[in-house]
Tab-separated table of N, CA, C and O in Angstrom:
chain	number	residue	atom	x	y	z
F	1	UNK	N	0.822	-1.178	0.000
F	1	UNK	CA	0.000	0.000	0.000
F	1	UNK	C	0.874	1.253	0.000
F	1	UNK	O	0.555	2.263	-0.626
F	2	UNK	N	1.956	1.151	0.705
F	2	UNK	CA	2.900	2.633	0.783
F	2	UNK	C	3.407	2.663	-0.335
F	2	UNK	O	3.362	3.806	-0.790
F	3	UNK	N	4.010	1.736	-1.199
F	3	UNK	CA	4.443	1.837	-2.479
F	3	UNK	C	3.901	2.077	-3.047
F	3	UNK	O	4.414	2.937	-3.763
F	4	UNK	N	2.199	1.689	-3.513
F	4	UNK	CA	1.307	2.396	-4.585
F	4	UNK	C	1.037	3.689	-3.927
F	4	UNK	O	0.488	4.419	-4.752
F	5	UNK	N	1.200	4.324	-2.715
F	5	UNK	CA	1.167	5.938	-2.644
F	5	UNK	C	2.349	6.232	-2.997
F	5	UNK	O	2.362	7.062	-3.906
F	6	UNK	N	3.629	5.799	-2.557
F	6	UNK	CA	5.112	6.715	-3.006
F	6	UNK	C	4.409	7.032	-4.929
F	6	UNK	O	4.125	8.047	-5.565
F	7	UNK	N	4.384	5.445	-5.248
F	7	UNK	CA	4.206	5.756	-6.838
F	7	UNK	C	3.828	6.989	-6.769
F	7	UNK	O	4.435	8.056	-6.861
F	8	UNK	N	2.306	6.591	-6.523
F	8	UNK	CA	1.521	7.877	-7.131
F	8	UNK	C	1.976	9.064	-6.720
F	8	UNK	O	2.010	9.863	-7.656
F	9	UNK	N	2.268	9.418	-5.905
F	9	UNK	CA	2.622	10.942	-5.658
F	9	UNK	C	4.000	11.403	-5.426
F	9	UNK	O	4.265	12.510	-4.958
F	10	UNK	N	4.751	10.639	-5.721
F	10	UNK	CA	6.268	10.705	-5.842
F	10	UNK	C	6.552	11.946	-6.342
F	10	UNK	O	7.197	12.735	-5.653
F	11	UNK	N	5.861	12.476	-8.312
F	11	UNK	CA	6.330	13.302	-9.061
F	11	UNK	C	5.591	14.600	-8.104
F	11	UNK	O	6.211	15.639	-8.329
F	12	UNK	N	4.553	14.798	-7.202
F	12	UNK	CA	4.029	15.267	-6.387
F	12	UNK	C	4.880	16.377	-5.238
F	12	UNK	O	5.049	17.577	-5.022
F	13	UNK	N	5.312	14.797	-4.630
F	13	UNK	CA	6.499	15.097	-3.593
F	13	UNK	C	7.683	15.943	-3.815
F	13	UNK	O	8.179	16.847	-3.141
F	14	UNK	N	8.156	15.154	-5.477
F	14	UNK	CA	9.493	16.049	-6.023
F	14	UNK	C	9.321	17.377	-6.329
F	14	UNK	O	10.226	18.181	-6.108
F	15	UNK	N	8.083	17.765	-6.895
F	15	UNK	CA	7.421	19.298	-6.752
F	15	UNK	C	7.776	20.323	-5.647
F	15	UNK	O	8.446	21.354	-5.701
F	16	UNK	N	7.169	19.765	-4.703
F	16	UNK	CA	6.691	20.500	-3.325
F	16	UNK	C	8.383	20.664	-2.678
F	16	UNK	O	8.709	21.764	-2.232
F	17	UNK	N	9.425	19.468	-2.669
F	17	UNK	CA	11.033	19.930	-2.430
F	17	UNK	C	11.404	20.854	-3.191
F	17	UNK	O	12.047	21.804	-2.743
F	18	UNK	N	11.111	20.767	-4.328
F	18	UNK	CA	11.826	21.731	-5.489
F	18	UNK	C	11.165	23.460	-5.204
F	18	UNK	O	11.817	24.503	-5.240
F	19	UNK	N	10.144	23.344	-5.014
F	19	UNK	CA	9.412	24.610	-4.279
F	19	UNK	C	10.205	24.982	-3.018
F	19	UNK	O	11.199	25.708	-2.996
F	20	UNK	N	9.637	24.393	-2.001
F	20	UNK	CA	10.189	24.531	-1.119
F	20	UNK	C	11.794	24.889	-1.085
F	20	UNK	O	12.067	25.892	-0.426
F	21	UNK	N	12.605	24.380	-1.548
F	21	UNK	CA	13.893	24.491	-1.501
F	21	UNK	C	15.022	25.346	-2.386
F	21	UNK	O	16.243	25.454	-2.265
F	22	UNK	N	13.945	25.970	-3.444
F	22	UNK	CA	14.497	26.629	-4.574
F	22	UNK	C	14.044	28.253	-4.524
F	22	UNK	O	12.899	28.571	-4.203
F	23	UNK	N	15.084	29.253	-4.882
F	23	UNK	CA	14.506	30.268	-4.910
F	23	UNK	C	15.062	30.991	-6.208
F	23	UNK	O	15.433	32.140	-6.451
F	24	UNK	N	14.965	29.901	-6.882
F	24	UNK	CA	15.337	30.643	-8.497
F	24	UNK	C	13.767	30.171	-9.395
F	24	UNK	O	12.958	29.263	-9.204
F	25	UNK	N	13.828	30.969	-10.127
F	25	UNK	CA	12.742	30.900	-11.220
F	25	UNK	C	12.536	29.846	-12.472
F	25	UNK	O	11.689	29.720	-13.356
F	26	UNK	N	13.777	29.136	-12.085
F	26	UNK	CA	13.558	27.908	-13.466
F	26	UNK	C	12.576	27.486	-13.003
F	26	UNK	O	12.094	27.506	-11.870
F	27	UNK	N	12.083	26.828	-14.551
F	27	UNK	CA	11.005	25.464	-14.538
F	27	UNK	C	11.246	24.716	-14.260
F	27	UNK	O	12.296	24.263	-14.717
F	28	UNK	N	10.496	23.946	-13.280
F	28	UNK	CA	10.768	22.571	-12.814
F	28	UNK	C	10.452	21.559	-13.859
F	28	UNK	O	9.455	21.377	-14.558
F	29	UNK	N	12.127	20.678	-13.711
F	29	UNK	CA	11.241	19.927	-14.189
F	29	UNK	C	11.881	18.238	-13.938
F	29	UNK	O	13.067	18.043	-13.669
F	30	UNK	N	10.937	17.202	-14.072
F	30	UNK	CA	10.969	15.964	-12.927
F	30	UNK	C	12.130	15.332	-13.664
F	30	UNK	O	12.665	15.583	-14.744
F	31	UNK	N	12.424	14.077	-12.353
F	31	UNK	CA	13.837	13.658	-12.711
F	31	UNK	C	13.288	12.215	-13.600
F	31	UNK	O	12.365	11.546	-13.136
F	32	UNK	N	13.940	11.848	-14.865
F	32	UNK	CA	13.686	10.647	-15.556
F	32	UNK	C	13.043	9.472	-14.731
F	32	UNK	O	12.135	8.778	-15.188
F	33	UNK	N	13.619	9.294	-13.399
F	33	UNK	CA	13.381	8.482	-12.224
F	33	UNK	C	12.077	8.486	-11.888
F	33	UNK	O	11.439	7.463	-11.638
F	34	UNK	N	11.527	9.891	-11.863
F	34	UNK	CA	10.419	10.431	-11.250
F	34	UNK	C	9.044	9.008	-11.272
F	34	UNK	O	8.601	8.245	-10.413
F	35	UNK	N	8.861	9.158	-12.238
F	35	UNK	CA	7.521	7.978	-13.230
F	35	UNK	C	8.225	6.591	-12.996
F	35	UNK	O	7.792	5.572	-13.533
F	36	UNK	N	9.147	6.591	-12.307
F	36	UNK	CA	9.825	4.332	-12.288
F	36	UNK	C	9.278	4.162	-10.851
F	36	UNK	O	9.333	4.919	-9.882
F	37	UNK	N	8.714	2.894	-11.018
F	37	UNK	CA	7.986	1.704	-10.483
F	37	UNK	C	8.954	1.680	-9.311
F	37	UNK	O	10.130	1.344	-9.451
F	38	UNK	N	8.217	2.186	-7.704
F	38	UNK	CA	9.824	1.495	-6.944
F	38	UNK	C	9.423	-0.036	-6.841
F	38	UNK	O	10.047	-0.397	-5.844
F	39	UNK	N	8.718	-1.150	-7.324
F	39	UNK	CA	8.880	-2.308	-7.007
F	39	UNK	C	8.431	-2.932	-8.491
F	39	UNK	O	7.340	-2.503	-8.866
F	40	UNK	N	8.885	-3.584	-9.124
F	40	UNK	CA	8.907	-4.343	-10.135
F	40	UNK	C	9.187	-5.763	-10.074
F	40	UNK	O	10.351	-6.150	-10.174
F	41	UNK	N	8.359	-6.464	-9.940
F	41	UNK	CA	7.933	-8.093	-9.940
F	41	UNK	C	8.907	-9.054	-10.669
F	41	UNK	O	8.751	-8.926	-11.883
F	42	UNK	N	9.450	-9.578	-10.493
F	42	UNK	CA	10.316	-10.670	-10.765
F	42	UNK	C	9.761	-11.675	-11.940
F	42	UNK	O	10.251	-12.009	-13.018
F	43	UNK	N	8.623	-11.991	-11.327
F	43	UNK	CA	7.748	-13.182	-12.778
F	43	UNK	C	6.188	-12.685	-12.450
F	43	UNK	O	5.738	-12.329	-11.360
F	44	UNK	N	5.673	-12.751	-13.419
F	44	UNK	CA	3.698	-12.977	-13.182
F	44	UNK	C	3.535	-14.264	-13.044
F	44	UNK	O	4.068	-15.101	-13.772
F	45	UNK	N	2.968	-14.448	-12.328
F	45	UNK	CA	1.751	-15.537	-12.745
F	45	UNK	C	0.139	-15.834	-13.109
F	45	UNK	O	-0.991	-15.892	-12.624
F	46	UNK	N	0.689	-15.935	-13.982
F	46	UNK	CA	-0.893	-15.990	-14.456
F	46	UNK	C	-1.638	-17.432	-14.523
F	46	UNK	O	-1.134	-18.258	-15.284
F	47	UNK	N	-2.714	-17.780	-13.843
F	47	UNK	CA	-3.555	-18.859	-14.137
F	47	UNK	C	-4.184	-19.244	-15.228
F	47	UNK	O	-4.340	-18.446	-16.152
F	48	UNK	N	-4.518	-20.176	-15.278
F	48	UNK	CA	-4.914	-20.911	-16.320
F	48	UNK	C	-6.455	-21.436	-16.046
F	48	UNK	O	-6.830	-21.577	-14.882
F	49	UNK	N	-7.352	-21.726	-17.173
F	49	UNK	CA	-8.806	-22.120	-17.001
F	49	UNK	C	-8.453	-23.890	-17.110
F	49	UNK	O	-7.344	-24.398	-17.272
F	50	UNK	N	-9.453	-24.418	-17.000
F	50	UNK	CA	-9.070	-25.598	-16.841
F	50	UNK	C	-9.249	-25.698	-18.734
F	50	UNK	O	-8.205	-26.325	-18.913
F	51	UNK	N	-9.750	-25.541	-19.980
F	51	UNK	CA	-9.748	-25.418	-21.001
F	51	UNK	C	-8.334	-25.870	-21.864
F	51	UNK	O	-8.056	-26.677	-22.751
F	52	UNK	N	-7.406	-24.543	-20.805
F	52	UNK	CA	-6.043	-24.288	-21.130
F	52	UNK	C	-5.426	-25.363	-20.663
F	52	UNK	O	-4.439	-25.721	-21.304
F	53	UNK	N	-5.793	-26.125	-19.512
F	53	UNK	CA	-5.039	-27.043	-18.802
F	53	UNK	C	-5.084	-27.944	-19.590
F	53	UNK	O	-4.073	-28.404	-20.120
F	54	UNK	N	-5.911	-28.237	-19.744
F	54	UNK	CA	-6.328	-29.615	-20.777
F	54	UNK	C	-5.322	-29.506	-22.056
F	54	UNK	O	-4.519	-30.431	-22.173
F	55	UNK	N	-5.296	-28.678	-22.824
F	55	UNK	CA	-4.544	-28.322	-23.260
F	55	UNK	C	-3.260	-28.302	-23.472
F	55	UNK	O	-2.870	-28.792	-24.531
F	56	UNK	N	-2.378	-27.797	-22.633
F	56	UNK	CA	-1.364	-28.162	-22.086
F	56	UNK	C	-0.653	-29.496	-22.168
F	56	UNK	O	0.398	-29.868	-22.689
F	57	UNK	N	-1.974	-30.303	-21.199
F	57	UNK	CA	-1.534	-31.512	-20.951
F	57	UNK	C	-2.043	-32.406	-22.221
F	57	UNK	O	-1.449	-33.480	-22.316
F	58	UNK	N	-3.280	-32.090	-23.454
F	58	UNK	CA	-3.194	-33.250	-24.448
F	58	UNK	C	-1.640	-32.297	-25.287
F	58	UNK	O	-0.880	-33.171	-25.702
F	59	UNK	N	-1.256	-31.347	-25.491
F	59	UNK	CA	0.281	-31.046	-26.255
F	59	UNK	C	1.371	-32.438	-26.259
F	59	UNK	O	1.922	-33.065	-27.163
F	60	UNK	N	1.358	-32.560	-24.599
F	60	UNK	CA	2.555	-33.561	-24.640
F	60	UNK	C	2.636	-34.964	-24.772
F	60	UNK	O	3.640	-35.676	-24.774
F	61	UNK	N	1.423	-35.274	-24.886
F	61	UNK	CA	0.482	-36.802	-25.436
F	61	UNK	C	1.412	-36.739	-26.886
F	61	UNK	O	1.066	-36.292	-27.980
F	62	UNK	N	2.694	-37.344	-26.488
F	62	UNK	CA	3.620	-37.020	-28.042
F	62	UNK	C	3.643	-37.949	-28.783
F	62	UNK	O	4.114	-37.894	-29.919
F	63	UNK	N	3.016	-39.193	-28.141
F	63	UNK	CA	3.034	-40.432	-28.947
F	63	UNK	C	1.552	-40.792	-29.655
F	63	UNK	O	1.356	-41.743	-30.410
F	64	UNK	N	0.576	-39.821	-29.236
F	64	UNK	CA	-0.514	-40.044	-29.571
F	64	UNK	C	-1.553	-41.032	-28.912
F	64	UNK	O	-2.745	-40.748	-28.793
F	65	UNK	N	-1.081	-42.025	-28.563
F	65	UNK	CA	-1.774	-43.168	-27.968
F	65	UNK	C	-2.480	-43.051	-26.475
F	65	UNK	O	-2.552	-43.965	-25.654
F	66	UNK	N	-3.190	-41.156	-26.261
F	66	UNK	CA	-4.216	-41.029	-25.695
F	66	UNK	C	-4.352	-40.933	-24.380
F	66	UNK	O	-5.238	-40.442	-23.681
F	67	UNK	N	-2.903	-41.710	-24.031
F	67	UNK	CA	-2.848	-41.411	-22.218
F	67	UNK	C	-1.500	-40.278	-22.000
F	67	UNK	O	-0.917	-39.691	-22.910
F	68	UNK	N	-1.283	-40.201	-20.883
F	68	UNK	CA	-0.105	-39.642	-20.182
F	68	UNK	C	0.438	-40.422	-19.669
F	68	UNK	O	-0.253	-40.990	-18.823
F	69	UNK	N	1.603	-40.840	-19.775
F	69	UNK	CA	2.647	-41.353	-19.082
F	69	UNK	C	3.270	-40.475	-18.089
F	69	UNK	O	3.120	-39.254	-18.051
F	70	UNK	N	4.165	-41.361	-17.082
F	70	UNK	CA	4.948	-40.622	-15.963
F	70	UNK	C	5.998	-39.505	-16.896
F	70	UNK	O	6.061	-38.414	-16.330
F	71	UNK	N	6.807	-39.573	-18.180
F	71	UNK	CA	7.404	-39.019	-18.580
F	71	UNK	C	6.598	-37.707	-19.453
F	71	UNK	O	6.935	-36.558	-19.739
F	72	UNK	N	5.586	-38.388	-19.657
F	72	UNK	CA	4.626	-36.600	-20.702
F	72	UNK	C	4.372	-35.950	-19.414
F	72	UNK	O	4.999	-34.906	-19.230
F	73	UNK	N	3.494	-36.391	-18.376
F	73	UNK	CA	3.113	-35.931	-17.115
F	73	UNK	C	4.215	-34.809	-16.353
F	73	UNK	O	3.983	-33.838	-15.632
F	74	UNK	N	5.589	-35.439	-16.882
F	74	UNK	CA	6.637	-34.490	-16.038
F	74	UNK	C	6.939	-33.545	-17.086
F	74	UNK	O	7.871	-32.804	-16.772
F	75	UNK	N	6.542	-33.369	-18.022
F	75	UNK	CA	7.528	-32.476	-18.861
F	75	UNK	C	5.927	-31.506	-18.914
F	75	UNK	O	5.950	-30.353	-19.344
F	76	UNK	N	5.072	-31.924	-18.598
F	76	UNK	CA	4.094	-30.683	-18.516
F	76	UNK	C	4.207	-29.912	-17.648
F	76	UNK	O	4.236	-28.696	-17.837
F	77	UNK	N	4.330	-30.702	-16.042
F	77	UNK	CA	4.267	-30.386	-15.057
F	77	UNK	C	5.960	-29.579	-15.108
F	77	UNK	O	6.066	-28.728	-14.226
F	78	UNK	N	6.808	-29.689	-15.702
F	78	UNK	CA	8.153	-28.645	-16.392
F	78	UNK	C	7.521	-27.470	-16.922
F	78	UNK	O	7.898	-26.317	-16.715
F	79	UNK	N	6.399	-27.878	-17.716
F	79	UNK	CA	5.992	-25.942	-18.759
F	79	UNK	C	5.579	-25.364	-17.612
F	79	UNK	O	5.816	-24.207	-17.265
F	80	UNK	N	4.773	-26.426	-16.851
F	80	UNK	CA	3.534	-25.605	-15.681
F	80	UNK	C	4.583	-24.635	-14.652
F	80	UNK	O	4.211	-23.672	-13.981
F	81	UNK	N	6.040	-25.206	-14.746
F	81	UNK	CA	6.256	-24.060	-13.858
F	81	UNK	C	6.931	-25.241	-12.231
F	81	UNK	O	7.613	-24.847	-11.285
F	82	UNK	N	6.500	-26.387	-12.435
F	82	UNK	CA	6.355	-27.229	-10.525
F	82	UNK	C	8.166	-26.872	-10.142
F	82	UNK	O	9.004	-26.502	-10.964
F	83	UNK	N	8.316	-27.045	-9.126
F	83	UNK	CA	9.246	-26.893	-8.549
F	83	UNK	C	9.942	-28.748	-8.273
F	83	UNK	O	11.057	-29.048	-7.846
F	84	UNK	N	9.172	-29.390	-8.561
F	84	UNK	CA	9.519	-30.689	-8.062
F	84	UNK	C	8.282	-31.677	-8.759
F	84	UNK	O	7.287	-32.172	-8.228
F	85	UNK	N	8.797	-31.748	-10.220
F	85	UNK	CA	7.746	-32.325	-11.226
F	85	UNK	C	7.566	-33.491	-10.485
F	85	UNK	O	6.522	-33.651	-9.854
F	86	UNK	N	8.697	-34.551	-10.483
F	86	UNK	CA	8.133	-35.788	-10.184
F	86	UNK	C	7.544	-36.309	-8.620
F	86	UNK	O	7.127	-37.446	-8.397
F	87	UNK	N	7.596	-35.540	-7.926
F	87	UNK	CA	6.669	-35.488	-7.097
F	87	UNK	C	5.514	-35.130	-7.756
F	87	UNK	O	5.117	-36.049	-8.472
F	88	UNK	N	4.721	-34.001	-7.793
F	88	UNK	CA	3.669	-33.657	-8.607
F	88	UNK	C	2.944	-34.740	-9.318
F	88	UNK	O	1.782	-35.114	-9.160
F	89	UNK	N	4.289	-35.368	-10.515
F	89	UNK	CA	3.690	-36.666	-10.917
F	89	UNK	C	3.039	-37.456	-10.544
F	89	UNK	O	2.043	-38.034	-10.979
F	90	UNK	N	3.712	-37.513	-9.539
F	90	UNK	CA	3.374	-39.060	-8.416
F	90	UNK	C	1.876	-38.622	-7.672
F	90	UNK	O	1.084	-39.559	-7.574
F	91	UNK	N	1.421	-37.305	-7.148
F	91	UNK	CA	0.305	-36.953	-6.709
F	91	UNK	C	-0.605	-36.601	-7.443
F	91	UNK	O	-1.709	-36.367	-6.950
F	92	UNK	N	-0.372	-36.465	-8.873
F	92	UNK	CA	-1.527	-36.497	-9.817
F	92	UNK	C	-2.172	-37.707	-9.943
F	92	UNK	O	-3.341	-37.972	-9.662
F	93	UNK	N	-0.691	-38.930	-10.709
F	93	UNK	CA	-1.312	-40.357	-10.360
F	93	UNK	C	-2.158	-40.291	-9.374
F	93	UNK	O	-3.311	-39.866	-9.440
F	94	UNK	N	-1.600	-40.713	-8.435
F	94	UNK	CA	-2.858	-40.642	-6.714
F	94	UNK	C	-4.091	-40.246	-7.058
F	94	UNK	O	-5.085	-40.967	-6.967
F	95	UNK	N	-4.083	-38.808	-7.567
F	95	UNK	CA	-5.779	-38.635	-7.391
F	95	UNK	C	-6.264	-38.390	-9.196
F	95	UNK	O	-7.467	-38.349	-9.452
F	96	UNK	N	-5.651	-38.301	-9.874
F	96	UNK	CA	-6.709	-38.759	-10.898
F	96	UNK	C	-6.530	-39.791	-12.019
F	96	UNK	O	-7.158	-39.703	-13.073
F	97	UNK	N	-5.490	-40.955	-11.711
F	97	UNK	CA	-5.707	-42.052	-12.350
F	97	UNK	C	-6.457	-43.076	-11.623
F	97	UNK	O	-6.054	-43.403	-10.507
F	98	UNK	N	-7.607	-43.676	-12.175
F	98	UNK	CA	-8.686	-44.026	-11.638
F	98	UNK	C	-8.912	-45.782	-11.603
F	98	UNK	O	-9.528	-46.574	-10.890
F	99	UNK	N	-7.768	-45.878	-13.170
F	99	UNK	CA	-7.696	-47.289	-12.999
F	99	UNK	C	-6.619	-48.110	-12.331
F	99	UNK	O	-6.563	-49.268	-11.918
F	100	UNK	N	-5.708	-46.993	-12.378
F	100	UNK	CA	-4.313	-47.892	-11.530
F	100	UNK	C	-3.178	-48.298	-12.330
F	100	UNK	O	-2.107	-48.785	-11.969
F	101	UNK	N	-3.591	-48.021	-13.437
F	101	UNK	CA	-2.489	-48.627	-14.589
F	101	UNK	C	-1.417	-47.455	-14.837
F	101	UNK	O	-0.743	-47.688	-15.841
F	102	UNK	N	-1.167	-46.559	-14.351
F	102	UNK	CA	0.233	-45.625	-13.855
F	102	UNK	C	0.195	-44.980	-14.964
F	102	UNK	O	1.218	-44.311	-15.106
F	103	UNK	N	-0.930	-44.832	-16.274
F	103	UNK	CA	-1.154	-43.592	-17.269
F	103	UNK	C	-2.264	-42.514	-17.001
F	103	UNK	O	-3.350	-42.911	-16.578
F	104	UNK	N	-2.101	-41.450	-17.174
F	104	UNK	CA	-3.937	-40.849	-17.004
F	104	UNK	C	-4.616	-40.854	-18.776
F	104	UNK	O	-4.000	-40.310	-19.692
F	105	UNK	N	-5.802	-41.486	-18.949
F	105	UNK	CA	-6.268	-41.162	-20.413
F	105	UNK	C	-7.429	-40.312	-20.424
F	105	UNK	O	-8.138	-40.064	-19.449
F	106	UNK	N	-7.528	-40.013	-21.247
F	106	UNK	CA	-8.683	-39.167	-21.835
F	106	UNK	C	-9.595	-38.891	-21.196
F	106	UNK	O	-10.027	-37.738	-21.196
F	107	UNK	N	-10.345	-40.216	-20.210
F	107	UNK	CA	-11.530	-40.286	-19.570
F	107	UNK	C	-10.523	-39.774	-18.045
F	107	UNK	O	-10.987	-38.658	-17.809
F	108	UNK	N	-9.735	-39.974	-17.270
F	108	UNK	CA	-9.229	-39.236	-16.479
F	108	UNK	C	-8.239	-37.935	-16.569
F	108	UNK	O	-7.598	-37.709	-15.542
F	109	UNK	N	-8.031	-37.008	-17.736
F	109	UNK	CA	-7.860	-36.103	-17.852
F	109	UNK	C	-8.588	-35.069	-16.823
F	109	UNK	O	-8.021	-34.300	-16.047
F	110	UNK	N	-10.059	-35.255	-17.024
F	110	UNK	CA	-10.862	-33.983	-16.262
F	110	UNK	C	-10.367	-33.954	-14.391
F	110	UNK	O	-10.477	-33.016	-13.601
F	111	UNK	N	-9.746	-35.552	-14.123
F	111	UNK	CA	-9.747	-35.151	-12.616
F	111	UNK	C	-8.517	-34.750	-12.733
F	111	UNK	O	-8.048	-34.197	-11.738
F	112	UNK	N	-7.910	-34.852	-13.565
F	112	UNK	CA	-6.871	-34.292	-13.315
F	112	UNK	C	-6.325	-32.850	-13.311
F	112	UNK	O	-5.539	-32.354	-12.504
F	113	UNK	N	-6.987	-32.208	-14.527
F	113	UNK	CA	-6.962	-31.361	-14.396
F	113	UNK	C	-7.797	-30.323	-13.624
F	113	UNK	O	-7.683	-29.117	-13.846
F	114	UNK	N	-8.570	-30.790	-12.787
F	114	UNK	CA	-9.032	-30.356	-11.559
F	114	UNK	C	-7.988	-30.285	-10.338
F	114	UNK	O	-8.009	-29.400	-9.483
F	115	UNK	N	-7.188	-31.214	-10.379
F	115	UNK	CA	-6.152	-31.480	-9.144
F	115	UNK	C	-5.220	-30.382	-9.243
F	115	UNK	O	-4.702	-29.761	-8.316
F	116	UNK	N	-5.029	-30.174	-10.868
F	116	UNK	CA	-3.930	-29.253	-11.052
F	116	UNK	C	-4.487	-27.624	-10.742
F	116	UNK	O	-3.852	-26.678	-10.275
F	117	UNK	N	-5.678	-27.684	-11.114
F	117	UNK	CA	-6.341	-25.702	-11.072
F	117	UNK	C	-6.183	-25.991	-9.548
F	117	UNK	O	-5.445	-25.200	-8.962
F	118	UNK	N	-6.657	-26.826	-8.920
F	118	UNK	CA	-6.932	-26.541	-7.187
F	118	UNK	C	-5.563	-26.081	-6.323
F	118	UNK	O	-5.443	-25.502	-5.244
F	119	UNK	N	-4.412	-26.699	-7.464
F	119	UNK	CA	-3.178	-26.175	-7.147
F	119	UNK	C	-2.616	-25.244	-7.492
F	119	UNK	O	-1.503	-24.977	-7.039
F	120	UNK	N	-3.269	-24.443	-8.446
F	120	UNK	CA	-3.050	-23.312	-8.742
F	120	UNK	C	-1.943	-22.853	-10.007
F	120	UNK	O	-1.455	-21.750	-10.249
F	121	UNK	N	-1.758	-24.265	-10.739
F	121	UNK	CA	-0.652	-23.970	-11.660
F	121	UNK	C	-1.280	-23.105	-12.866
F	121	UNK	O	-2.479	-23.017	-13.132
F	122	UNK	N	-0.192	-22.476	-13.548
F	122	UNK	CA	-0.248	-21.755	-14.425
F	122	UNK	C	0.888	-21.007	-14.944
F	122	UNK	O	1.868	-21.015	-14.200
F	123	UNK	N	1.024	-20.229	-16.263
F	123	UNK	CA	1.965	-20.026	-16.512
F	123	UNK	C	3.193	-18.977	-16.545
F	123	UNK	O	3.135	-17.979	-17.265
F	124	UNK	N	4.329	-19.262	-15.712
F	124	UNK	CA	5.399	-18.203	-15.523
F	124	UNK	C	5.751	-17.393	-16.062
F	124	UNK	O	6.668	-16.705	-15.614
């Protein structure tokens, strides 16, 4: 909150010194600095709809044959941003492969990509 006031009234502030402190008649005028951001964000993140997720995750279906494997699963969960894909992996299995056979397909895509929005991934 103090930073979006410095912002805003920074070129404000630099005014009222330059007044205050000047007793010559030039025009003021602000320092290049004046208008820069004092805090500038490192990465966005932006979320994703589950649409996009889906998405995402049929891209790396590279062999075509409809499921996800532990290896497509990690290289998504790589675009998505995880800090520790194959973990991730391993807790997607858990909750949305439904038959047990260690791929997610088509028909378990949707829990999955539910598991993933609830976690909030999206892209860096």
């Amino acid at each position: 909150m103090v930073k979006k006031f410095l912002y805003k009234f920074m070129p404000l502030v630099t005014y009222f010194d330059h007044v205050a402190n000047s007793s010559s008649s030039k025009p003021f005028k602000l320092s290049p600095f004046a208008n820069m951001p004092l805090y500038v964000p490192k990465s966005i993140n932006l979320s994703l709809n589950e649409e996009q997720l889906k998405a995402v995750f049929r891209k790396h279906d590279v062999n075509g044959d409809g499921c996800l494997s532990k290896d497509e699963l990690m290289k998504a969960f790589r675009e998505l941003g995880s800090r520790n894909p194959s973990w991730r992996v391993r807790r997607s299995l858990h909750h949305a492969d439904g038959n047990g056979d260690g791929t997610i397909s088509l028909d378990e895509l949707d829990e999955l990509v539910k598991y993933v929005a609830k976690q909030g991934y999206g892209i860096n």
